[in-house]
PDB file of C-alpha atoms in Angstrom:
ATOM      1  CA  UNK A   1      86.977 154.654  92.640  1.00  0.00           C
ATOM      2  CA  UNK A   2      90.776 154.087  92.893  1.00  0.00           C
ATOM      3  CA  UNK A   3      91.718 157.584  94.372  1.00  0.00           C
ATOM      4  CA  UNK A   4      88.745 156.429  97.371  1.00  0.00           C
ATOM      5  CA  UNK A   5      90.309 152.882  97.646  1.00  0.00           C
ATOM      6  CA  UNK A   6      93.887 154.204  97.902  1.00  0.00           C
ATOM      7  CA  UNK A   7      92.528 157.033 100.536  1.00  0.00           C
ATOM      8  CA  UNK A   8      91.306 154.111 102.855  1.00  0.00           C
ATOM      9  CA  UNK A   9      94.194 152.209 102.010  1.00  0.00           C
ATOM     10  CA  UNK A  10      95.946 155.266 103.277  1.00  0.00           C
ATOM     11  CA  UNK A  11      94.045 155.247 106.794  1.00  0.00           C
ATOM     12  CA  UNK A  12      94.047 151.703 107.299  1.00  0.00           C
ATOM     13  CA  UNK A  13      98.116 151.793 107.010  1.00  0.00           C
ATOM     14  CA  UNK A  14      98.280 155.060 108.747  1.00  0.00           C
ATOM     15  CA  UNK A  15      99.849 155.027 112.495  1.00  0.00           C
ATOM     16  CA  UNK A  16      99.055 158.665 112.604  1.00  0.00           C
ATOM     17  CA  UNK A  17      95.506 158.367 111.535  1.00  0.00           C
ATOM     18  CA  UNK A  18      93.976 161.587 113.325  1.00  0.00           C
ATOM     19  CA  UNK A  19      96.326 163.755 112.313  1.00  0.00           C
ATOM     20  CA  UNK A  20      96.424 162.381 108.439  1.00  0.00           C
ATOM     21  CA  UNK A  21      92.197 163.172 108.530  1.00  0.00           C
ATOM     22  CA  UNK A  22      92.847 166.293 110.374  1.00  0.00           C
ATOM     23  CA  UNK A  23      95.714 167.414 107.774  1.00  0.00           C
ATOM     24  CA  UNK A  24      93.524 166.024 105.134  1.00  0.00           C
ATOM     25  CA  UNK A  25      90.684 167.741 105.757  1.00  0.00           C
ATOM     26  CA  UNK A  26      92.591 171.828 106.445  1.00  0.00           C
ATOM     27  CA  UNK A  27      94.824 171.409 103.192  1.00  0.00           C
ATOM     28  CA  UNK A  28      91.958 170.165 101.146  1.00  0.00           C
ATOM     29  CA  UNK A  29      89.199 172.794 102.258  1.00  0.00           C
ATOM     30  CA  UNK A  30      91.842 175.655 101.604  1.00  0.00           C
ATOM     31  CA  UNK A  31      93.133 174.172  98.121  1.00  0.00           C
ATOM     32  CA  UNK A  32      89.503 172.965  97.085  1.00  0.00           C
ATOM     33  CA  UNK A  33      88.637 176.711  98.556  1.00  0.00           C
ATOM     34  CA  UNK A  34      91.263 177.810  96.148  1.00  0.00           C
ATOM     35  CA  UNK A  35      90.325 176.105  93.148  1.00  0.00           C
ATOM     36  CA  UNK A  36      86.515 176.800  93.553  1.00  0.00           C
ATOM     37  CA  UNK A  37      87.598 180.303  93.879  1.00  0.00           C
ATOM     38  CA  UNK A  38      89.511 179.991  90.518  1.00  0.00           C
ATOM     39  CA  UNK A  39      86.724 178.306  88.693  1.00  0.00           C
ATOM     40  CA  UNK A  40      84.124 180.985  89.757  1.00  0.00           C
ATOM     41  CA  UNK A  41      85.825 183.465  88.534  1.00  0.00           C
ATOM     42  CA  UNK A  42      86.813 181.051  84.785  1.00  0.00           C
ATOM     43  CA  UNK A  43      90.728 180.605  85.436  1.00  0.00           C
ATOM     44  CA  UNK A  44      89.673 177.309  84.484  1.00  0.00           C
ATOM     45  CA  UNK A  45      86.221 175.285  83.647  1.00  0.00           C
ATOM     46  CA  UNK A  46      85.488 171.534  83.954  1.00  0.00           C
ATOM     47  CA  UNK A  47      83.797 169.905  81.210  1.00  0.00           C
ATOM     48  CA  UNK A  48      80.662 169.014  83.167  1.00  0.00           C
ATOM     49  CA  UNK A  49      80.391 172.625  84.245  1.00  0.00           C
ATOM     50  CA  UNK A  50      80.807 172.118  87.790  1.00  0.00           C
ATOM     51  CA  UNK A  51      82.218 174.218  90.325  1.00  0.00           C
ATOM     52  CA  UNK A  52      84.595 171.550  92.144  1.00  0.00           C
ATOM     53  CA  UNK A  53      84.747 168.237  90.509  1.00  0.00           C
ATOM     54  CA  UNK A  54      84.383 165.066  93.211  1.00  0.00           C
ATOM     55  CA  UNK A  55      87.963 163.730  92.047  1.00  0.00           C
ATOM     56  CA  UNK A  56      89.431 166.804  92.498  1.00  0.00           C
ATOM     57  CA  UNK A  57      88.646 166.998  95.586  1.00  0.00           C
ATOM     58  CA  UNK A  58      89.890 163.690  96.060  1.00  0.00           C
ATOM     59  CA  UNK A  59      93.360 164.790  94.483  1.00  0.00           C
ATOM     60  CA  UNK A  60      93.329 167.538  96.707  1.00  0.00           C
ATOM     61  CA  UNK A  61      93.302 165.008  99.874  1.00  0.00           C
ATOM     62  CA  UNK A  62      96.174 162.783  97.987  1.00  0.00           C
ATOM     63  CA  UNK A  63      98.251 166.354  98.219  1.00  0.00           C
ATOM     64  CA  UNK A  64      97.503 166.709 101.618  1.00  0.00           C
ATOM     65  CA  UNK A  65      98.336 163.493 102.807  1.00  0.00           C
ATOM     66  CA  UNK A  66     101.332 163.631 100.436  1.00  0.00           C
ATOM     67  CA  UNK A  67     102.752 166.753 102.788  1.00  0.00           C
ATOM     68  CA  UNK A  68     104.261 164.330 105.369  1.00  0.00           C
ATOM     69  CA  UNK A  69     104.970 161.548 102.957  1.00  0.00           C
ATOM     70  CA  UNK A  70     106.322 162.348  99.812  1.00  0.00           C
ATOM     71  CA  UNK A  71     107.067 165.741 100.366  1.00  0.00           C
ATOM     72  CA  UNK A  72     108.268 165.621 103.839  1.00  0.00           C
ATOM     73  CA  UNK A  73     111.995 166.404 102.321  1.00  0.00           C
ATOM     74  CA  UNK A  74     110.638 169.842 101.027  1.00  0.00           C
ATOM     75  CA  UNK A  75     109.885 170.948 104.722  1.00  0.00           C
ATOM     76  CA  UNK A  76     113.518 171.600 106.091  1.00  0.00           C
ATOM     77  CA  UNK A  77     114.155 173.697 103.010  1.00  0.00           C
ATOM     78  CA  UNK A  78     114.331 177.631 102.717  1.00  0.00           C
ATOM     79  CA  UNK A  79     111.444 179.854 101.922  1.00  0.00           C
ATOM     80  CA  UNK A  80     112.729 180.039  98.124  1.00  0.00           C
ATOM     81  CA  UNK A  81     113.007 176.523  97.799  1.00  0.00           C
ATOM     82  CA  UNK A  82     109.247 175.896  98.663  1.00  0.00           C
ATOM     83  CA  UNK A  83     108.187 178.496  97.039  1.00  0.00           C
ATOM     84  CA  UNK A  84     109.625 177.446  93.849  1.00  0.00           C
ATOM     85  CA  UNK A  85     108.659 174.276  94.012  1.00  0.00           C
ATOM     86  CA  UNK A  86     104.904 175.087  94.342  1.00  0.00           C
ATOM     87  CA  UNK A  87     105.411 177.741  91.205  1.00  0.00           C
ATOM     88  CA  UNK A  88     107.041 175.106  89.229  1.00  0.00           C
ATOM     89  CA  UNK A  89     105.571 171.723  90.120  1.00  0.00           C
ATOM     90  CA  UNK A  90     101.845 172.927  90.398  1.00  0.00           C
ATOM     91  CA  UNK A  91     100.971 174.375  87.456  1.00  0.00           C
ATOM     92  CA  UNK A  92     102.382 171.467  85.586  1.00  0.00           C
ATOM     93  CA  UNK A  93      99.668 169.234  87.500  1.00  0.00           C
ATOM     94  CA  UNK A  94      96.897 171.633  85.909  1.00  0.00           C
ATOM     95  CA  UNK A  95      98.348 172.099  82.438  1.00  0.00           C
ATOM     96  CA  UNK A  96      98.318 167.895  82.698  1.00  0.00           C
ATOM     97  CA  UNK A  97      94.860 168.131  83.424  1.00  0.00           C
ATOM     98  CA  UNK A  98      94.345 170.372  80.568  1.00  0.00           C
ATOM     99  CA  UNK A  99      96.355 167.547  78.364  1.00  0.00           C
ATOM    100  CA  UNK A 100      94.091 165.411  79.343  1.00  0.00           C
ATOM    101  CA  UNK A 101      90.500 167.367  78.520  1.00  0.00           C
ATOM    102  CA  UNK A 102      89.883 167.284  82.712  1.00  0.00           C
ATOM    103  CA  UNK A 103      89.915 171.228  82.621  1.00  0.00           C
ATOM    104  CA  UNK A 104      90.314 174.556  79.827  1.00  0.00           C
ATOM    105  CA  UNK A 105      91.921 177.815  80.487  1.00  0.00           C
ATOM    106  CA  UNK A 106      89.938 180.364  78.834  1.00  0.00           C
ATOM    107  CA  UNK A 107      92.200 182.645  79.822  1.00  0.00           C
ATOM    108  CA  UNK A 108      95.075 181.069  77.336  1.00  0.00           C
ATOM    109  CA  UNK A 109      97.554 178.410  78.627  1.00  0.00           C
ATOM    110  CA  UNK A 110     100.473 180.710  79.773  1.00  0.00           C
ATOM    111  CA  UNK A 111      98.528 183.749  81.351  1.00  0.00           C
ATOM    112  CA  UNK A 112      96.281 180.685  83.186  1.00  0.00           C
ATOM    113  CA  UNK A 113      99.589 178.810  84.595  1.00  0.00           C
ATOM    114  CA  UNK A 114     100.932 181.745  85.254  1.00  0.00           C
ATOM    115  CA  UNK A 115      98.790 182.685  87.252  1.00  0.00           C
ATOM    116  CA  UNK A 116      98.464 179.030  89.391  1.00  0.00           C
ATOM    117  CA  UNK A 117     102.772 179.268  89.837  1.00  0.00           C
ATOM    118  CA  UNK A 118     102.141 182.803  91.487  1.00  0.00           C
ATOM    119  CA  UNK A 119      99.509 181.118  93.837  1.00  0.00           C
ATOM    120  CA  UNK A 120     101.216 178.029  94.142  1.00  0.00           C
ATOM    121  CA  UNK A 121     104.653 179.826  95.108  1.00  0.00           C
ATOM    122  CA  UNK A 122     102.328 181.410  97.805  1.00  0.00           C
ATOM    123  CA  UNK A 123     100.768 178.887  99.175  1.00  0.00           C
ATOM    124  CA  UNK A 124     103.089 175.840  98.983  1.00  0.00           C
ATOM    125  CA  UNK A 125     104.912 176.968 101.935  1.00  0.00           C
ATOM    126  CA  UNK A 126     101.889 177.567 104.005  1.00  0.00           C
ATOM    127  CA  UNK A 127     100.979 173.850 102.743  1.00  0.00           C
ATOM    128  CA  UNK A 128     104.348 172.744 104.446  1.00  0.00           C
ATOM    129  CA  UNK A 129     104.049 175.127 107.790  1.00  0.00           C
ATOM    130  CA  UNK A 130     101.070 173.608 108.249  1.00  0.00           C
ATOM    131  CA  UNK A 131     102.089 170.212 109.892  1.00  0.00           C
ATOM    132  CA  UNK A 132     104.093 172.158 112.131  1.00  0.00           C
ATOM    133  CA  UNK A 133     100.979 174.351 113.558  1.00  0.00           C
ATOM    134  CA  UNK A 134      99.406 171.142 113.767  1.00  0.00           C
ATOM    135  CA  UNK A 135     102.386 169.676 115.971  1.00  0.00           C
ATOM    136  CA  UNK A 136     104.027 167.991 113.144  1.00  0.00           C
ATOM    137  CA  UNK A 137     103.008 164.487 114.659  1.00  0.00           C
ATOM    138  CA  UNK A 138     105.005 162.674 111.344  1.00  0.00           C
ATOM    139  CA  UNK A 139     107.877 163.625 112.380  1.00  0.00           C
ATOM    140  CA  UNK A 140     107.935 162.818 116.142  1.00  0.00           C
ATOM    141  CA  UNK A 141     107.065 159.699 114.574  1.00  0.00           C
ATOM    142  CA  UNK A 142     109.953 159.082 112.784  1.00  0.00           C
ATOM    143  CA  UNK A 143     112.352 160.389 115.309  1.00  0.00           C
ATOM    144  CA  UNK A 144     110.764 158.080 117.360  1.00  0.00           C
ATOM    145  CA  UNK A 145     108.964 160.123 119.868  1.00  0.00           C
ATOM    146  CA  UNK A 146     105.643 159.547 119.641  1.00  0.00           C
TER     147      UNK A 146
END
């Protein structure tokens, strides 16, 4: 209930609401894509056996909105820098999860997270590129554009 109420929160702050849903909704179906892709094939189970848990779903729409927020500073960086960032910071999310009995890794903790950092350093930049390709509204925002 919390991640909802601090999604609406989100929207009812947001003076860039259509492109926060629109952002939301790309980043999420290609990360949730991602993950449900991952848990087919047993890079990692939930306990309740599902394919795509409802609140990680819901994390995965915190991350997008996150892109233009919190993470905005990562966007001017290189290539390497992004990348490196998704490799490192990512994985540590999941193992977290796994600290906390949200997910497993049959496949053994450091083949599992290796795996997600090789992904992550992948797609992490393509996370970032993608406010641009949608116009990058945030930040004609805070130039004061827009």
């Amino acid at each position: 209930m919390p991640l909802l109420l601090s999604l609406a929160l989100h929207f009812y702050l947001s003076r860039q609401r259509t492109f926060d849903l629109y952002r939301l909704f790309w980043v999420t179906l290609l990360g949730g894509g991602v993950d449900a892709l991952l848990s087919v094939n047993d890079v990692f189970l939930f306990p309740d056996s599902s394919i795509m848990p409802f609140w990680l779903l819901l994390l995965w729409a915190h991350f997008a909105l996150s892109l233009n927020y919190s993470m905005s500073w990562l966007k001017g960086k290189p290539l390497w820098v992004k990348s490196l960032a998704g490799g490192f910071f990512a994985p540590l999310s999941y193992f977290a999860g796994v600290k906390l009995s949200a997910l497993s890794l049959p496949f053994g903790e450091f083949s599992s997270l290796f795996l997600l950092a090789v992904i992550w350093m992948a797609l992490m930049p393509v996370y970032l590129l993608s406010s641009k390709l949608m116009g990058d509204e945030h930040d004609a925002i805070r130039r004061g554009n827009h």
